[in-house]
Protein backbone atom coordinates (compact mmCIF):
# COMPACT_ATOMS: atom_id res chain seq x y z
CA UNK A 1 0.00 0.00 0.00
CA UNK A 2 1.39 3.40 -0.90
CA UNK A 3 1.51 6.30 1.52
CA UNK A 4 -1.42 7.94 -0.23
CA UNK A 5 -3.45 4.71 -0.08
CA UNK A 6 -2.83 4.37 3.65
CA UNK A 7 -3.90 7.98 4.26
CA UNK A 8 -7.08 7.47 2.22
CA UNK A 9 -7.78 4.16 4.00
CA UNK A 10 -7.50 5.83 7.41
CA UNK A 11 -9.50 8.88 6.34
CA UNK A 12 -12.29 6.53 5.24
CA UNK A 13 -12.58 5.41 8.88
CA UNK A 14 -10.64 2.17 8.61
CA UNK A 15 -7.91 1.01 10.96
CA UNK A 16 -4.92 -1.15 10.24
CA UNK A 17 -5.21 -4.83 11.08
CA UNK A 18 -3.53 -6.32 14.09
CA UNK A 19 0.14 -7.02 13.31
CA UNK A 20 1.23 -10.66 13.48
CA UNK A 21 2.13 -11.92 16.96
CA UNK A 22 0.66 -8.83 18.66
CA UNK A 23 -1.07 -9.60 21.96
CA UNK A 24 -4.76 -8.67 21.91
CA UNK A 25 -4.28 -6.22 24.81
CA UNK A 26 -1.63 -4.34 22.86
CA UNK A 27 -3.76 -4.11 19.72
CA UNK A 28 -6.70 -2.91 21.79
CA UNK A 29 -4.50 -0.16 23.23
CA UNK A 30 -3.25 0.71 19.74
CA UNK A 31 -6.84 1.15 18.59
CA UNK A 32 -7.56 3.61 21.40
CA UNK A 33 -4.69 5.73 20.05
CA UNK A 34 -6.39 5.88 16.65
CA UNK A 35 -9.64 7.42 17.90
CA UNK A 36 -10.80 10.07 15.44
CA UNK A 37 -11.31 12.60 18.21
CA UNK A 38 -7.89 13.53 19.66
CA UNK A 39 -9.34 14.32 23.09
CA UNK A 40 -10.62 10.73 23.26
CA UNK A 41 -7.13 9.30 22.79
CA UNK A 42 -5.16 8.21 25.86
CA UNK A 43 -2.54 10.52 27.32
CA UNK A 44 1.10 9.47 27.36
CA UNK A 45 0.83 8.97 31.10
CA UNK A 46 -2.16 6.67 30.58
CA UNK A 47 -0.34 4.82 27.80
CA UNK A 48 2.67 4.23 30.01
CA UNK A 49 0.46 2.89 32.80
CA UNK A 50 -1.38 0.59 30.38
CA UNK A 51 1.82 -0.65 28.76
CA UNK A 52 3.36 -1.40 32.15
CA UNK A 53 0.24 -3.36 33.17
CA UNK A 54 0.25 -5.28 29.88
CA UNK A 55 3.95 -6.02 30.24
CA UNK A 56 3.46 -7.30 33.78
CA UNK A 57 0.52 -9.44 32.70
CA UNK A 58 2.40 -10.93 29.76
CA UNK A 59 5.49 -11.64 31.85
CA UNK A 60 3.37 -13.73 34.23
CA UNK A 61 2.11 -15.93 31.40
CA UNK A 62 3.84 -19.21 30.83
CA UNK A 63 6.02 -19.20 27.70
CA UNK A 64 5.07 -21.81 25.08
CA UNK A 65 6.81 -25.14 25.47
CA UNK A 66 9.48 -25.84 22.92
CA UNK A 67 9.57 -29.36 21.55
CA UNK A 68 12.84 -31.21 21.91
CA UNK A 69 13.35 -33.42 18.90
PDB file of N, CA and C in Angstrom:
ATOM      1  N   UNK A   1       0.851  -1.171   0.000  1.00  0.00           N
ATOM      2  CA  UNK A   1       0.000   0.000   0.000  1.00  0.00           C
ATOM      3  C   UNK A   1       0.901   1.240   0.000  1.00  0.00           C
ATOM      4  N   UNK A   2       0.602   2.165  -0.853  1.00  0.00           N
ATOM      5  CA  UNK A   2       1.391   3.395  -0.899  1.00  0.00           C
ATOM      6  C   UNK A   2       0.992   4.319   0.252  1.00  0.00           C
ATOM      7  N   UNK A   3       1.800   5.322   0.475  1.00  0.00           N
ATOM      8  CA  UNK A   3       1.513   6.296   1.525  1.00  0.00           C
ATOM      9  C   UNK A   3       0.134   6.916   1.317  1.00  0.00           C
ATOM     10  N   UNK A   4      -0.145   7.302   0.096  1.00  0.00           N
ATOM     11  CA  UNK A   4      -1.425   7.943  -0.227  1.00  0.00           C
ATOM     12  C   UNK A   4      -2.592   6.989   0.020  1.00  0.00           C
ATOM     13  N   UNK A   5      -2.402   5.705  -0.304  1.00  0.00           N
ATOM     14  CA  UNK A   5      -3.454   4.709  -0.084  1.00  0.00           C
ATOM     15  C   UNK A   5      -3.725   4.511   1.407  1.00  0.00           C
ATOM     16  N   UNK A   6      -2.671   4.502   2.204  1.00  0.00           N
ATOM     17  CA  UNK A   6      -2.834   4.367   3.652  1.00  0.00           C
ATOM     18  C   UNK A   6      -3.596   5.564   4.203  1.00  0.00           C
ATOM     19  N   UNK A   7      -3.219   6.761   3.785  1.00  0.00           N
ATOM     20  CA  UNK A   7      -3.897   7.979   4.256  1.00  0.00           C
ATOM     21  C   UNK A   7      -5.376   7.919   3.895  1.00  0.00           C
ATOM     22  N   UNK A   8      -5.678   7.555   2.666  1.00  0.00           N
ATOM     23  CA  UNK A   8      -7.080   7.467   2.218  1.00  0.00           C
ATOM     24  C   UNK A   8      -7.824   6.397   3.018  1.00  0.00           C
ATOM     25  N   UNK A   9      -7.193   5.265   3.247  1.00  0.00           N
ATOM     26  CA  UNK A   9      -7.778   4.158   3.998  1.00  0.00           C
ATOM     27  C   UNK A   9      -8.165   4.619   5.406  1.00  0.00           C
ATOM     28  N   UNK A  10      -7.260   5.331   6.055  1.00  0.00           N
ATOM     29  CA  UNK A  10      -7.500   5.833   7.412  1.00  0.00           C
ATOM     30  C   UNK A  10      -8.580   6.920   7.394  1.00  0.00           C
ATOM     31  N   UNK A  11      -8.511   7.811   6.426  1.00  0.00           N
ATOM     32  CA  UNK A  11      -9.504   8.879   6.337  1.00  0.00           C
ATOM     33  C   UNK A  11     -10.904   8.331   6.087  1.00  0.00           C
ATOM     34  N   UNK A  12     -10.995   7.171   5.484  1.00  0.00           N
ATOM     35  CA  UNK A  12     -12.289   6.526   5.242  1.00  0.00           C
ATOM     36  C   UNK A  12     -12.825   5.841   6.495  1.00  0.00           C
ATOM     37  N   UNK A  13     -12.110   5.961   7.610  1.00  0.00           N
ATOM     38  CA  UNK A  13     -12.583   5.406   8.878  1.00  0.00           C
ATOM     39  C   UNK A  13     -12.087   4.011   9.181  1.00  0.00           C
ATOM     40  N   UNK A  14     -11.182   3.514   8.379  1.00  0.00           N
ATOM     41  CA  UNK A  14     -10.636   2.174   8.606  1.00  0.00           C
ATOM     42  C   UNK A  14      -9.441   2.243   9.547  1.00  0.00           C
ATOM     43  N   UNK A  15      -9.123   1.110  10.139  1.00  0.00           N
ATOM     44  CA  UNK A  15      -7.911   1.009  10.962  1.00  0.00           C
ATOM     45  C   UNK A  15      -7.085  -0.159  10.441  1.00  0.00           C
ATOM     46  N   UNK A  16      -5.803  -0.087  10.675  1.00  0.00           N
ATOM     47  CA  UNK A  16      -4.916  -1.154  10.243  1.00  0.00           C
ATOM     48  C   UNK A  16      -5.194  -2.419  11.042  1.00  0.00           C
ATOM     49  N   UNK A  17      -4.996  -3.557  10.405  1.00  0.00           N
ATOM     50  CA  UNK A  17      -5.212  -4.835  11.076  1.00  0.00           C
ATOM     51  C   UNK A  17      -4.151  -5.062  12.139  1.00  0.00           C
ATOM     52  N   UNK A  18      -4.458  -5.974  13.020  1.00  0.00           N
ATOM     53  CA  UNK A  18      -3.526  -6.323  14.086  1.00  0.00           C
ATOM     54  C   UNK A  18      -2.272  -6.953  13.479  1.00  0.00           C
ATOM     55  N   UNK A  19      -1.100  -6.424  13.811  1.00  0.00           N
ATOM     56  CA  UNK A  19       0.141  -7.022  13.307  1.00  0.00           C
ATOM     57  C   UNK A  19       0.310  -8.453  13.832  1.00  0.00           C
ATOM     58  N   UNK A  20       0.970  -9.274  13.063  1.00  0.00           N
ATOM     59  CA  UNK A  20       1.233 -10.657  13.477  1.00  0.00           C
ATOM     60  C   UNK A  20       1.918 -10.683  14.841  1.00  0.00           C
ATOM     61  N   UNK A  21       1.518 -11.643  15.649  1.00  0.00           N
ATOM     62  CA  UNK A  21       2.128 -11.915  16.955  1.00  0.00           C
ATOM     63  C   UNK A  21       1.926 -10.780  17.964  1.00  0.00           C
ATOM     64  N   UNK A  22       0.941  -9.930  17.733  1.00  0.00           N
ATOM     65  CA  UNK A  22       0.656  -8.834  18.660  1.00  0.00           C
ATOM     66  C   UNK A  22      -0.379  -9.301  19.671  1.00  0.00           C
ATOM     67  N   UNK A  23      -0.080  -9.205  20.950  1.00  0.00           N
ATOM     68  CA  UNK A  23      -1.066  -9.605  21.958  1.00  0.00           C
ATOM     69  C   UNK A  23      -2.349  -8.771  21.828  1.00  0.00           C
ATOM     70  N   UNK A  24      -3.498  -9.389  22.048  1.00  0.00           N
ATOM     71  CA  UNK A  24      -4.765  -8.668  21.912  1.00  0.00           C
ATOM     72  C   UNK A  24      -4.832  -7.389  22.747  1.00  0.00           C
ATOM     73  N   UNK A  25      -4.252  -7.413  23.953  1.00  0.00           N
ATOM     74  CA  UNK A  25      -4.281  -6.221  24.811  1.00  0.00           C
ATOM     75  C   UNK A  25      -3.519  -5.064  24.169  1.00  0.00           C
ATOM     76  N   UNK A  26      -2.439  -5.379  23.498  1.00  0.00           N
ATOM     77  CA  UNK A  26      -1.628  -4.344  22.857  1.00  0.00           C
ATOM     78  C   UNK A  26      -2.384  -3.753  21.667  1.00  0.00           C
ATOM     79  N   UNK A  27      -3.006  -4.611  20.870  1.00  0.00           N
ATOM     80  CA  UNK A  27      -3.761  -4.110  19.724  1.00  0.00           C
ATOM     81  C   UNK A  27      -4.950  -3.270  20.181  1.00  0.00           C
ATOM     82  N   UNK A  28      -5.584  -3.692  21.246  1.00  0.00           N
ATOM     83  CA  UNK A  28      -6.697  -2.911  21.788  1.00  0.00           C
ATOM     84  C   UNK A  28      -6.219  -1.520  22.201  1.00  0.00           C
ATOM     85  N   UNK A  29      -5.074  -1.451  22.834  1.00  0.00           N
ATOM     86  CA  UNK A  29      -4.501  -0.163  23.227  1.00  0.00           C
ATOM     87  C   UNK A  29      -4.137   0.664  21.988  1.00  0.00           C
ATOM     88  N   UNK A  30      -3.592   0.011  20.988  1.00  0.00           N
ATOM     89  CA  UNK A  30      -3.253   0.707  19.739  1.00  0.00           C
ATOM     90  C   UNK A  30      -4.499   1.359  19.150  1.00  0.00           C
ATOM     91  N   UNK A  31      -5.606   0.618  19.169  1.00  0.00           N
ATOM     92  CA  UNK A  31      -6.844   1.145  18.591  1.00  0.00           C
ATOM     93  C   UNK A  31      -7.351   2.374  19.336  1.00  0.00           C
ATOM     94  N   UNK A  32      -7.130   2.417  20.655  1.00  0.00           N
ATOM     95  CA  UNK A  32      -7.561   3.610  21.401  1.00  0.00           C
ATOM     96  C   UNK A  32      -6.763   4.835  20.960  1.00  0.00           C
ATOM     97  N   UNK A  33      -5.540   4.624  20.519  1.00  0.00           N
ATOM     98  CA  UNK A  33      -4.691   5.725  20.052  1.00  0.00           C
ATOM     99  C   UNK A  33      -5.135   6.266  18.702  1.00  0.00           C
ATOM    100  N   UNK A  34      -5.943   5.495  17.990  1.00  0.00           N
ATOM    101  CA  UNK A  34      -6.388   5.881  16.653  1.00  0.00           C
ATOM    102  C   UNK A  34      -7.774   6.514  16.663  1.00  0.00           C
ATOM    103  N   UNK A  35      -8.297   6.825  17.834  1.00  0.00           N
ATOM    104  CA  UNK A  35      -9.641   7.423  17.904  1.00  0.00           C
ATOM    105  C   UNK A  35      -9.648   8.699  17.066  1.00  0.00           C
ATOM    106  N   UNK A  36     -10.716   8.890  16.316  1.00  0.00           N
ATOM    107  CA  UNK A  36     -10.801  10.068  15.436  1.00  0.00           C
ATOM    108  C   UNK A  36     -10.714  11.378  16.214  1.00  0.00           C
ATOM    109  N   UNK A  37     -11.279  11.392  17.402  1.00  0.00           N
ATOM    110  CA  UNK A  37     -11.313  12.603  18.212  1.00  0.00           C
ATOM    111  C   UNK A  37     -10.070  12.611  19.123  1.00  0.00           C
ATOM    112  N   UNK A  38      -9.133  13.519  18.877  1.00  0.00           N
ATOM    113  CA  UNK A  38      -7.892  13.531  19.664  1.00  0.00           C
ATOM    114  C   UNK A  38      -8.110  13.555  21.184  1.00  0.00           C
ATOM    115  N   UNK A  39      -9.119  14.248  21.642  1.00  0.00           N
ATOM    116  CA  UNK A  39      -9.345  14.325  23.090  1.00  0.00           C
ATOM    117  C   UNK A  39      -9.806  12.987  23.672  1.00  0.00           C
ATOM    118  N   UNK A  40     -10.206  12.060  22.804  1.00  0.00           N
ATOM    119  CA  UNK A  40     -10.622  10.731  23.261  1.00  0.00           C
ATOM    120  C   UNK A  40      -9.464   9.736  23.275  1.00  0.00           C
ATOM    121  N   UNK A  41      -8.313  10.165  22.788  1.00  0.00           N
ATOM    122  CA  UNK A  41      -7.132   9.300  22.787  1.00  0.00           C
ATOM    123  C   UNK A  41      -6.479   9.327  24.166  1.00  0.00           C
ATOM    124  N   UNK A  42      -5.809   8.235  24.546  1.00  0.00           N
ATOM    125  CA  UNK A  42      -5.162   8.212  25.859  1.00  0.00           C
ATOM    126  C   UNK A  42      -3.972   9.169  25.920  1.00  0.00           C
ATOM    127  N   UNK A  43      -3.712   9.670  27.111  1.00  0.00           N
ATOM    128  CA  UNK A  43      -2.539  10.518  27.323  1.00  0.00           C
ATOM    129  C   UNK A  43      -1.293   9.630  27.362  1.00  0.00           C
ATOM    130  N   UNK A  44      -0.135  10.247  27.274  1.00  0.00           N
ATOM    131  CA  UNK A  44       1.101   9.472  27.364  1.00  0.00           C
ATOM    132  C   UNK A  44       1.227   8.829  28.745  1.00  0.00           C
ATOM    133  N   UNK A  45       0.787   9.527  29.757  1.00  0.00           N
ATOM    134  CA  UNK A  45       0.829   8.967  31.104  1.00  0.00           C
ATOM    135  C   UNK A  45      -0.046   7.722  31.191  1.00  0.00           C
ATOM    136  N   UNK A  46      -1.240   7.800  30.602  1.00  0.00           N
ATOM    137  CA  UNK A  46      -2.156   6.665  30.580  1.00  0.00           C
ATOM    138  C   UNK A  46      -1.578   5.511  29.756  1.00  0.00           C
ATOM    139  N   UNK A  47      -0.960   5.850  28.625  1.00  0.00           N
ATOM    140  CA  UNK A  47      -0.336   4.816  27.796  1.00  0.00           C
ATOM    141  C   UNK A  47       0.763   4.086  28.555  1.00  0.00           C
ATOM    142  N   UNK A  48       1.583   4.836  29.244  1.00  0.00           N
ATOM    143  CA  UNK A  48       2.667   4.231  30.015  1.00  0.00           C
ATOM    144  C   UNK A  48       2.111   3.290  31.076  1.00  0.00           C
ATOM    145  N   UNK A  49       1.083   3.724  31.766  1.00  0.00           N
ATOM    146  CA  UNK A  49       0.462   2.893  32.800  1.00  0.00           C
ATOM    147  C   UNK A  49      -0.112   1.614  32.184  1.00  0.00           C
ATOM    148  N   UNK A  50      -0.796   1.751  31.053  1.00  0.00           N
ATOM    149  CA  UNK A  50      -1.379   0.589  30.380  1.00  0.00           C
ATOM    150  C   UNK A  50      -0.297  -0.360  29.866  1.00  0.00           C
ATOM    151  N   UNK A  51       0.741   0.195  29.266  1.00  0.00           N
ATOM    152  CA  UNK A  51       1.816  -0.653  28.758  1.00  0.00           C
ATOM    153  C   UNK A  51       2.541  -1.393  29.885  1.00  0.00           C
ATOM    154  N   UNK A  52       2.736  -0.730  31.004  1.00  0.00           N
ATOM    155  CA  UNK A  52       3.356  -1.401  32.150  1.00  0.00           C
ATOM    156  C   UNK A  52       2.478  -2.542  32.651  1.00  0.00           C
ATOM    157  N   UNK A  53       1.166  -2.319  32.715  1.00  0.00           N
ATOM    158  CA  UNK A  53       0.235  -3.360  33.166  1.00  0.00           C
ATOM    159  C   UNK A  53       0.228  -4.533  32.183  1.00  0.00           C
ATOM    160  N   UNK A  54       0.229  -4.226  30.901  1.00  0.00           N
ATOM    161  CA  UNK A  54       0.249  -5.284  29.879  1.00  0.00           C
ATOM    162  C   UNK A  54       1.553  -6.069  29.979  1.00  0.00           C
ATOM    163  N   UNK A  55       2.647  -5.367  30.127  1.00  0.00           N
ATOM    164  CA  UNK A  55       3.953  -6.022  30.241  1.00  0.00           C
ATOM    165  C   UNK A  55       3.986  -6.960  31.447  1.00  0.00           C
ATOM    166  N   UNK A  56       3.485  -6.477  32.568  1.00  0.00           N
ATOM    167  CA  UNK A  56       3.463  -7.304  33.777  1.00  0.00           C
ATOM    168  C   UNK A  56       2.586  -8.536  33.574  1.00  0.00           C
ATOM    169  N   UNK A  57       1.436  -8.337  32.962  1.00  0.00           N
ATOM    170  CA  UNK A  57       0.515  -9.443  32.701  1.00  0.00           C
ATOM    171  C   UNK A  57       1.141 -10.480  31.773  1.00  0.00           C
ATOM    172  N   UNK A  58       1.779 -10.012  30.726  1.00  0.00           N
ATOM    173  CA  UNK A  58       2.399 -10.928  29.765  1.00  0.00           C
ATOM    174  C   UNK A  58       3.595 -11.661  30.365  1.00  0.00           C
ATOM    175  N   UNK A  59       4.316 -10.995  31.250  1.00  0.00           N
ATOM    176  CA  UNK A  59       5.490 -11.639  31.849  1.00  0.00           C
ATOM    177  C   UNK A  59       5.089 -12.748  32.818  1.00  0.00           C
ATOM    178  N   UNK A  60       3.854 -12.701  33.308  1.00  0.00           N
ATOM    179  CA  UNK A  60       3.366 -13.735  34.227  1.00  0.00           C
ATOM    180  C   UNK A  60       2.844 -14.957  33.483  1.00  0.00           C
ATOM    181  N   UNK A  61       2.603 -14.806  32.183  1.00  0.00           N
ATOM    182  CA  UNK A  61       2.113 -15.927  31.398  1.00  0.00           C
ATOM    183  C   UNK A  61       3.244 -16.914  31.144  1.00  0.00           C
ATOM    184  N   UNK A  62       2.866 -18.166  31.088  1.00  0.00           N
ATOM    185  CA  UNK A  62       3.844 -19.213  30.825  1.00  0.00           C
ATOM    186  C   UNK A  62       4.272 -19.149  29.365  1.00  0.00           C
ATOM    187  N   UNK A  63       5.571 -19.183  29.095  1.00  0.00           N
ATOM    188  CA  UNK A  63       6.019 -19.202  27.695  1.00  0.00           C
ATOM    189  C   UNK A  63       5.642 -20.536  27.055  1.00  0.00           C
ATOM    190  N   UNK A  64       5.418 -20.560  25.748  1.00  0.00           N
ATOM    191  CA  UNK A  64       5.066 -21.808  25.075  1.00  0.00           C
ATOM    192  C   UNK A  64       6.203 -22.824  25.197  1.00  0.00           C
ATOM    193  N   UNK A  65       5.819 -24.061  25.355  1.00  0.00           N
ATOM    194  CA  UNK A  65       6.810 -25.138  25.475  1.00  0.00           C
ATOM    195  C   UNK A  65       7.456 -25.372  24.122  1.00  0.00           C
ATOM    196  N   UNK A  66       8.762 -25.515  24.145  1.00  0.00           N
ATOM    197  CA  UNK A  66       9.477 -25.841  22.916  1.00  0.00           C
ATOM    198  C   UNK A  66       9.629 -27.352  22.855  1.00  0.00           C
ATOM    199  N   UNK A  67       9.414 -27.906  21.694  1.00  0.00           N
ATOM    200  CA  UNK A  67       9.568 -29.356  21.553  1.00  0.00           C
ATOM    201  C   UNK A  67      11.044 -29.688  21.384  1.00  0.00           C
ATOM    202  N   UNK A  68      11.454 -30.751  22.007  1.00  0.00           N
ATOM    203  CA  UNK A  68      12.841 -31.206  21.906  1.00  0.00           C
ATOM    204  C   UNK A  68      12.848 -32.450  21.039  1.00  0.00           C
ATOM    205  N   UNK A  69      13.344 -32.315  19.844  1.00  0.00           N
ATOM    206  CA  UNK A  69      13.345 -33.422  18.900  1.00  0.00           C
ATOM    207  C   UNK A  69      14.716 -34.018  18.797  1.00  0.00           C
TER     208      UNK A  69
END
